[in-house]
mmCIF file of C-alpha atoms in Angstrom:
data_model
loop_
_atom_site.group_PDB
_atom_site.id
_atom_site.type_symbol
_atom_site.label_atom_id
_atom_site.label_comp_id
_atom_site.label_asym_id
_atom_site.label_seq_id
_atom_site.Cartn_x
_atom_site.Cartn_y
_atom_site.Cartn_z
ATOM 1 C CA UNK A 9 77.107 161.133 -21.227
ATOM 2 C CA UNK A 10 80.801 161.924 -21.643
ATOM 3 C CA UNK A 11 83.226 160.825 -19.119
ATOM 4 C CA UNK A 12 86.808 162.146 -18.444
ATOM 5 C CA UNK A 13 89.177 160.200 -20.690
ATOM 6 C CA UNK A 14 91.646 157.588 -19.214
ATOM 7 C CA UNK A 15 95.043 159.166 -20.133
ATOM 8 C CA UNK A 16 97.081 157.721 -17.300
ATOM 9 C CA UNK A 17 98.136 154.306 -16.111
ATOM 10 C CA UNK A 18 99.925 153.089 -12.912
ATOM 11 C CA UNK A 19 102.121 150.004 -13.158
ATOM 12 C CA UNK A 20 103.107 148.775 -9.619
ATOM 13 C CA UNK A 21 106.468 147.297 -10.190
ATOM 14 C CA UNK A 22 108.193 147.436 -6.764
ATOM 15 C CA UNK A 23 107.763 143.830 -5.732
ATOM 16 C CA UNK A 24 110.791 141.608 -5.121
ATOM 17 C CA UNK A 25 109.706 138.592 -7.238
ATOM 18 C CA UNK A 26 110.954 136.073 -4.665
ATOM 19 C CA UNK A 27 109.037 133.267 -6.252
ATOM 20 C CA UNK A 28 111.429 133.462 -9.200
ATOM 21 C CA UNK A 29 114.685 133.507 -7.237
ATOM 22 C CA UNK A 30 117.563 133.253 -8.200
ATOM 23 C CA UNK A 31 116.577 134.853 -11.540
ATOM 24 C CA UNK A 32 115.158 137.909 -9.849
ATOM 25 C CA UNK A 33 118.211 138.378 -7.602
ATOM 26 C CA UNK A 34 119.538 140.750 -10.362
ATOM 27 C CA UNK A 35 116.717 141.068 -12.971
ATOM 28 C CA UNK A 36 113.351 142.601 -12.052
ATOM 29 C CA UNK A 37 110.504 140.073 -12.365
ATOM 30 C CA UNK A 38 108.787 142.509 -14.708
ATOM 31 C CA UNK A 39 111.613 142.181 -17.252
ATOM 32 C CA UNK A 40 111.333 138.398 -17.366
ATOM 33 C CA UNK A 41 110.474 137.625 -21.030
ATOM 34 C CA UNK A 42 107.477 135.806 -22.378
ATOM 35 C CA UNK A 43 109.261 134.314 -25.357
ATOM 36 C CA UNK A 44 111.160 137.565 -26.320
ATOM 37 C CA UNK A 45 109.117 140.486 -24.815
ATOM 38 C CA UNK A 46 109.241 141.339 -21.164
ATOM 39 C CA UNK A 47 106.068 141.199 -19.124
ATOM 40 C CA UNK A 48 106.216 144.963 -18.635
ATOM 41 C CA UNK A 49 106.273 145.500 -22.395
ATOM 42 C CA UNK A 50 103.042 143.502 -22.933
ATOM 43 C CA UNK A 51 101.368 145.545 -20.124
ATOM 44 C CA UNK A 52 102.480 148.922 -21.622
ATOM 45 C CA UNK A 53 101.413 147.842 -25.122
ATOM 46 C CA UNK A 54 98.036 146.875 -23.629
ATOM 47 C CA UNK A 55 97.710 150.425 -22.103
ATOM 48 C CA UNK A 56 98.800 152.180 -25.353
ATOM 49 C CA UNK A 57 96.237 150.126 -27.307
ATOM 50 C CA UNK A 58 93.524 151.518 -24.906
ATOM 51 C CA UNK A 59 94.588 155.151 -25.653
ATOM 52 C CA UNK A 60 96.563 155.683 -22.461
ATOM 53 C CA UNK A 61 99.328 158.311 -22.967
ATOM 54 C CA UNK A 62 101.254 158.484 -19.699
ATOM 55 C CA UNK A 63 102.817 155.470 -18.019
ATOM 56 C CA UNK A 64 103.596 155.812 -14.253
ATOM 57 C CA UNK A 65 105.869 153.055 -12.836
ATOM 58 C CA UNK A 66 105.953 152.715 -9.044
ATOM 59 C CA UNK A 67 109.354 151.034 -8.392
ATOM 60 C CA UNK A 68 111.662 150.135 -5.640
ATOM 61 C CA UNK A 69 115.391 149.646 -5.033
ATOM 62 C CA UNK A 70 116.969 147.315 -7.589
ATOM 63 C CA UNK A 71 114.465 148.114 -10.299
ATOM 64 C CA UNK A 72 116.478 150.592 -12.336
ATOM 65 C CA UNK A 73 116.712 148.241 -15.184
ATOM 66 C CA UNK A 74 113.063 148.981 -15.933
ATOM 67 C CA UNK A 75 113.837 152.637 -16.379
ATOM 68 C CA UNK A 76 116.690 151.677 -18.703
ATOM 69 C CA UNK A 77 114.566 149.321 -20.660
ATOM 70 C CA UNK A 78 112.214 152.157 -21.809
ATOM 71 C CA UNK A 79 115.031 154.529 -22.729
ATOM 72 C CA UNK A 80 117.337 154.646 -25.749
ATOM 73 C CA UNK A 81 119.512 151.454 -26.120
ATOM 74 C CA UNK A 82 122.389 153.508 -27.490
ATOM 75 C CA UNK A 83 125.067 150.874 -27.935
ATOM 76 C CA UNK A 84 122.634 148.226 -29.363
ATOM 77 C CA UNK A 85 120.982 150.698 -31.706
ATOM 78 C CA UNK A 86 124.243 152.072 -33.125
ATOM 79 C CA UNK A 87 125.833 148.611 -33.464
ATOM 80 C CA UNK A 88 122.683 147.155 -35.256
ATOM 81 C CA UNK A 89 122.474 150.186 -37.642
ATOM 82 C CA UNK A 90 126.199 149.990 -38.538
ATOM 83 C CA UNK A 91 125.712 146.225 -39.333
ATOM 84 C CA UNK A 92 122.553 146.976 -41.383
ATOM 85 C CA UNK A 93 120.489 144.892 -39.029
ATOM 86 C CA UNK A 94 116.648 145.276 -38.575
ATOM 87 C CA UNK A 95 115.706 147.433 -35.496
ATOM 88 C CA UNK A 96 111.972 146.693 -35.541
ATOM 89 C CA UNK A 97 112.347 144.308 -32.486
ATOM 90 C CA UNK A 98 112.866 147.466 -30.370
ATOM 91 C CA UNK A 99 109.558 149.148 -31.588
ATOM 92 C CA UNK A 100 107.565 150.325 -28.603
ATOM 93 C CA UNK A 101 110.405 149.911 -26.056
ATOM 94 C CA UNK A 102 111.279 153.653 -25.994
ATOM 95 C CA UNK A 103 108.739 155.804 -24.231
ATOM 96 C CA UNK A 104 108.760 159.464 -25.216
ATOM 97 C CA UNK A 105 110.215 162.023 -22.854
ATOM 98 C CA UNK A 106 107.531 162.931 -20.272
ATOM 99 C CA UNK A 107 105.347 159.878 -21.082
ATOM 100 C CA UNK A 108 107.194 157.765 -18.602
ATOM 101 C CA UNK A 109 107.166 158.644 -14.851
ATOM 102 C CA UNK A 110 109.197 156.629 -12.343
ATOM 103 C CA UNK A 111 108.419 156.844 -8.637
ATOM 104 C CA UNK A 112 109.874 155.002 -5.656
ATOM 105 C CA UNK A 113 107.499 153.188 -3.153
ATOM 106 C CA UNK A 114 110.416 152.967 -0.591
ATOM 107 C CA UNK A 115 108.558 150.568 1.734
ATOM 108 C CA UNK A 116 106.638 147.435 0.815
ATOM 109 C CA UNK A 117 103.398 148.436 2.353
ATOM 110 C CA UNK A 118 101.043 146.820 -0.185
ATOM 111 C CA UNK A 119 99.291 147.603 -3.480
ATOM 112 C CA UNK A 120 97.172 150.336 -2.017
ATOM 113 C CA UNK A 121 100.240 152.163 -0.811
ATOM 114 C CA UNK A 122 101.934 151.752 -4.225
ATOM 115 C CA UNK A 123 98.975 153.375 -5.818
ATOM 116 C CA UNK A 124 98.884 156.252 -3.407
ATOM 117 C CA UNK A 125 102.491 157.038 -4.180
ATOM 118 C CA UNK A 126 101.439 158.235 -7.580
ATOM 119 C CA UNK A 127 98.704 160.643 -6.211
ATOM 120 C CA UNK A 128 100.366 163.936 -7.342
ATOM 121 C CA UNK A 129 100.938 162.627 -10.945
ATOM 122 C CA UNK A 130 97.267 161.402 -11.122
ATOM 123 C CA UNK A 131 95.835 164.693 -9.692
ATOM 124 C CA UNK A 132 92.047 164.838 -10.230
ATOM 125 C CA UNK A 133 91.857 162.420 -13.239
ATOM 126 C CA UNK A 134 90.467 158.889 -13.392
ATOM 127 C CA UNK A 135 93.235 156.402 -14.145
ATOM 128 C CA UNK A 136 94.059 152.814 -15.040
ATOM 129 C CA UNK A 137 96.125 150.259 -13.009
ATOM 130 C CA UNK A 138 97.747 147.326 -14.800
ATOM 131 C CA UNK A 139 99.645 144.543 -12.702
ATOM 132 C CA UNK A 140 102.375 143.327 -15.242
ATOM 133 C CA UNK A 141 102.616 139.749 -13.783
ATOM 134 C CA UNK A 142 98.930 139.328 -14.628
ATOM 135 C CA UNK A 143 99.404 138.588 -18.322
ATOM 136 C CA UNK A 144 95.974 139.269 -19.964
ATOM 137 C CA UNK A 145 95.810 138.114 -23.618
ATOM 138 C CA UNK A 146 92.877 139.339 -25.723
ATOM 139 C CA UNK A 147 92.349 138.974 -29.516
ATOM 140 C CA UNK A 148 93.965 141.290 -31.992
ATOM 141 C CA UNK A 149 93.158 144.929 -31.130
ATOM 142 C CA UNK A 150 91.092 143.694 -28.213
ATOM 143 C CA UNK A 151 93.329 143.823 -25.121
ATOM 144 C CA UNK A 152 91.914 143.713 -21.707
ATOM 145 C CA UNK A 153 92.313 147.475 -20.963
ATOM 146 C CA UNK A 154 90.844 148.332 -24.398
ATOM 147 C CA UNK A 155 87.679 146.329 -23.436
ATOM 148 C CA UNK A 156 87.554 148.071 -20.135
ATOM 149 C CA UNK A 157 87.979 151.524 -21.499
ATOM 150 C CA UNK A 158 85.125 150.873 -23.847
ATOM 151 C CA UNK A 159 82.935 149.853 -20.920
ATOM 152 C CA UNK A 160 84.059 153.003 -18.987
ATOM 153 C CA UNK A 161 82.975 155.081 -21.940
ATOM 154 C CA UNK A 162 79.344 153.554 -21.378
ATOM 155 C CA UNK A 163 79.058 153.719 -17.619
ATOM 156 C CA UNK A 164 81.914 155.856 -16.128
ATOM 157 C CA UNK A 165 82.763 155.480 -12.480
ATOM 158 C CA UNK A 166 85.107 152.547 -11.312
ATOM 159 C CA UNK A 167 85.611 149.320 -13.119
ATOM 160 C CA UNK A 168 87.563 146.140 -12.386
ATOM 161 C CA UNK A 169 88.264 143.278 -14.758
ATOM 162 C CA UNK A 170 86.162 140.274 -13.740
ATOM 163 C CA UNK A 171 87.257 136.748 -14.371
ATOM 164 C CA UNK A 172 85.543 133.445 -13.378
ATOM 165 C CA UNK A 173 87.675 130.888 -11.626
ATOM 166 C CA UNK A 174 87.006 127.576 -9.653
ATOM 167 C CA UNK A 175 85.512 128.378 -6.234
ATOM 168 C CA UNK A 176 88.280 126.372 -4.594
ATOM 169 C CA UNK A 177 90.873 129.080 -5.792
ATOM 170 C CA UNK A 178 89.092 132.135 -4.425
ATOM 171 C CA UNK A 179 91.038 132.448 -1.084
ATOM 172 C CA UNK A 180 94.012 133.668 -3.194
ATOM 173 C CA UNK A 181 92.280 136.703 -4.699
ATOM 174 C CA UNK A 182 90.079 139.855 -4.378
ATOM 175 C CA UNK A 183 86.512 138.558 -5.039
ATOM 176 C CA UNK A 184 83.522 140.467 -6.312
ATOM 177 C CA UNK A 185 80.057 140.348 -4.434
ATOM 178 C CA UNK A 186 77.961 140.673 -7.601
ATOM 179 C CA UNK A 187 74.739 142.523 -8.301
ATOM 180 C CA UNK A 188 72.790 142.850 -11.586
ATOM 181 C CA UNK A 189 74.472 141.627 -14.840
ATOM 182 C CA UNK A 190 74.121 143.328 -18.233
ATOM 183 C CA UNK A 191 76.080 141.660 -20.902
ATOM 184 C CA UNK A 192 79.824 142.043 -20.013
ATOM 185 C CA UNK A 193 78.997 144.381 -17.060
ATOM 186 C CA UNK A 194 78.354 143.092 -13.536
ATOM 187 C CA UNK A 195 77.366 145.501 -10.799
ATOM 188 C CA UNK A 196 79.857 145.367 -7.953
ATOM 189 C CA UNK A 197 78.005 145.428 -4.529
ATOM 190 C CA UNK A 198 81.082 144.603 -2.481
ATOM 191 C CA UNK A 199 84.699 143.356 -2.635
ATOM 192 C CA UNK A 200 86.275 140.746 -0.375
ATOM 193 C CA UNK A 201 90.123 140.429 -0.152
ATOM 194 C CA UNK A 202 91.236 136.748 0.054
ATOM 195 C CA UNK A 203 88.095 135.245 1.632
ATOM 196 C CA UNK A 204 88.326 132.038 3.738
ATOM 197 C CA UNK A 205 87.466 128.885 1.704
ATOM 198 C CA UNK A 206 83.743 128.528 1.351
ATOM 199 C CA UNK A 207 82.908 132.115 2.290
ATOM 200 C CA UNK A 208 83.481 133.902 -1.091
ATOM 201 C CA UNK A 209 80.404 135.778 -2.340
ATOM 202 C CA UNK A 210 81.060 134.608 -5.945
ATOM 203 C CA UNK A 211 83.767 133.021 -8.220
ATOM 204 C CA UNK A 212 84.474 136.362 -9.923
ATOM 205 C CA UNK A 213 87.910 137.545 -9.074
ATOM 206 C CA UNK A 214 89.687 140.864 -9.798
ATOM 207 C CA UNK A 215 92.819 139.861 -11.845
ATOM 208 C CA UNK A 216 95.004 142.971 -11.820
ATOM 209 C CA UNK A 217 93.217 145.524 -14.096
ATOM 210 C CA UNK A 218 91.320 148.550 -12.755
ATOM 211 C CA UNK A 219 89.961 151.942 -13.815
ATOM 212 C CA UNK A 220 89.432 154.074 -10.805
ATOM 213 C CA UNK A 221 88.337 157.664 -9.968
ATOM 214 C CA UNK A 222 90.739 159.947 -8.309
ATOM 215 C CA UNK A 223 88.794 159.884 -4.933
ATOM 216 C CA UNK A 224 90.299 156.585 -4.201
ATOM 217 C CA UNK A 225 93.556 158.415 -3.359
ATOM 218 C CA UNK A 226 91.796 160.379 -0.585
ATOM 219 C CA UNK A 227 90.545 157.052 0.970
ATOM 220 C CA UNK A 228 94.132 155.532 0.731
ATOM 221 C CA UNK A 229 95.568 158.615 2.536
ATOM 222 C CA UNK A 230 94.026 157.628 5.848
ATOM 223 C CA UNK A 231 93.424 153.950 5.412
ATOM 224 C CA UNK A 232 94.468 151.489 8.099
ATOM 225 C CA UNK A 233 96.427 148.315 7.223
ATOM 226 C CA UNK A 234 94.338 145.357 6.084
ATOM 227 C CA UNK A 235 94.927 141.824 5.208
ATOM 228 C CA UNK A 236 98.599 140.687 5.603
ATOM 229 C CA UNK A 237 99.445 144.032 7.325
ATOM 230 C CA UNK A 238 99.369 145.854 4.042
ATOM 231 C CA UNK A 239 97.351 148.798 2.760
ATOM 232 C CA UNK A 240 94.987 146.945 0.576
ATOM 233 C CA UNK A 241 93.652 148.634 -2.624
ATOM 234 C CA UNK A 242 90.578 146.311 -2.364
ATOM 235 C CA UNK A 243 89.529 147.904 0.957
ATOM 236 C CA UNK A 244 89.837 151.459 -0.542
ATOM 237 C CA UNK A 245 87.793 150.400 -3.707
ATOM 238 C CA UNK A 246 85.137 148.863 -1.378
ATOM 239 C CA UNK A 247 84.696 152.266 0.339
ATOM 240 C CA UNK A 248 83.709 153.869 -3.122
ATOM 241 C CA UNK A 249 80.847 151.383 -3.620
ATOM 242 C CA UNK A 250 77.582 153.208 -3.285
ATOM 243 C CA UNK A 251 79.053 156.667 -3.806
ATOM 244 C CA UNK A 252 80.042 156.057 -7.422
ATOM 245 C CA UNK A 253 79.071 153.560 -10.109
ATOM 246 C CA UNK A 254 81.112 150.505 -9.783
ATOM 247 C CA UNK A 255 81.160 147.483 -12.300
ATOM 248 C CA UNK A 256 83.098 144.382 -13.186
ATOM 249 C CA UNK A 257 83.946 143.831 -16.804
ATOM 250 C CA UNK A 258 84.045 140.290 -17.978
ATOM 251 C CA UNK A 259 87.259 139.931 -20.019
ATOM 252 C CA UNK A 260 86.998 138.185 -23.329
ATOM 253 C CA UNK A 261 90.511 136.541 -23.413
ATOM 254 C CA UNK A 262 92.900 134.499 -21.474
ATOM 255 C CA UNK A 263 94.715 135.280 -18.273
ATOM 256 C CA UNK A 264 98.054 133.804 -17.292
ATOM 257 C CA UNK A 265 99.237 134.233 -13.667
ATOM 258 C CA UNK A 266 102.785 134.988 -14.392
ATOM 259 C CA UNK A 267 103.402 135.629 -10.712
ATOM 260 C CA UNK A 268 103.624 131.873 -10.452
ATOM 261 C CA UNK A 269 106.142 129.602 -12.256
ATOM 262 C CA UNK A 270 103.455 127.352 -13.748
ATOM 263 C CA UNK A 271 101.454 130.285 -15.128
ATOM 264 C CA UNK A 272 104.629 131.830 -16.573
ATOM 265 C CA UNK A 273 105.607 128.777 -18.390
ATOM 266 C CA UNK A 274 101.988 128.415 -19.677
ATOM 267 C CA UNK A 275 102.216 131.970 -21.011
ATOM 268 C CA UNK A 276 105.528 131.258 -22.789
ATOM 269 C CA UNK A 277 104.012 128.034 -24.319
ATOM 270 C CA UNK A 278 100.802 129.723 -25.464
ATOM 271 C CA UNK A 279 102.590 132.655 -27.080
ATOM 272 C CA UNK A 280 105.284 130.460 -28.716
ATOM 273 C CA UNK A 281 102.504 128.151 -30.189
ATOM 274 C CA UNK A 282 100.873 131.317 -31.780
ATOM 275 C CA UNK A 283 104.081 132.511 -33.514
ATOM 276 C CA UNK A 284 104.666 131.908 -37.040
ATOM 277 C CA UNK A 285 108.402 131.610 -36.553
ATOM 278 C CA UNK A 286 108.090 129.186 -33.592
ATOM 279 C CA UNK A 287 104.650 127.575 -33.476
ATOM 280 C CA UNK A 288 105.315 124.474 -35.600
ATOM 281 C CA UNK A 289 108.686 123.660 -34.012
ATOM 282 C CA UNK A 290 107.311 124.035 -30.336
ATOM 283 C CA UNK A 291 104.281 121.976 -31.205
ATOM 284 C CA UNK A 292 106.463 119.029 -32.621
ATOM 285 C CA UNK A 293 108.725 119.261 -29.667
ATOM 286 C CA UNK A 294 105.931 119.330 -26.937
ATOM 287 C CA UNK A 295 104.067 116.463 -28.714
ATOM 288 C CA UNK A 296 107.377 114.407 -28.783
ATOM 289 C CA UNK A 297 108.013 115.161 -25.203
ATOM 290 C CA UNK A 298 104.565 114.161 -24.063
ATOM 291 C CA UNK A 299 104.742 110.866 -26.035
ATOM 292 C CA UNK A 300 107.820 109.902 -24.032
#
């Protein structure tokens, strides 16, 4: 059975990043680097690897630097060329005209609202959503969205990334009420946003990767505010359960919560340790620091 291909991805990047003040006073949190690549670059690379062609960024005031980042860096490129310097570090940072769409959310009304802002660009196609501060690290050629698209090609419908966490941490996340399991696929019978401690239906959370059918936009159009006074994407997705196939895909890889300072530092350390140019140095430094 063939399913409509996933050609478009939404990146909700309007958040203020207050947990990283004062850095985010002038720099969007999505441009904070993990070693030397911004978080948003990792997310776009993950989408490209999965075959996605059009990147839709839902931004807010003060986020113009994201638009500049994916454009030509004229002065840098000219200067580097004139000096005979290597420009390969800029590979993938320029999106082709028409492949990058930038929309303003205008009001901080929640993730569901940010997705709804992109409704006219999505049209009647299924689409992906990637939250850049959830840094998902798969193996070579096996990014999180690539794994999800492969699962989508099998079952269609709606999919969310599913990740096991300690039960004590579930109140901070959207949690899956699971049905039957088949390999990496888990049937989603329900979704609960930020359940009270001890009430979560499982320890499977939804860490910021989604493939959704366009009908979710119709639900978001008329949806009331939910938890935190925001329009919750989880509530809209829950309304699709029972009308369309809905599965969680267990991610084979590591997740770093770069919305938190601790997770962001962990991601920097993990990536640095993997790098041929940095790994040995950072390992020696970290070992010496821990020995003190």
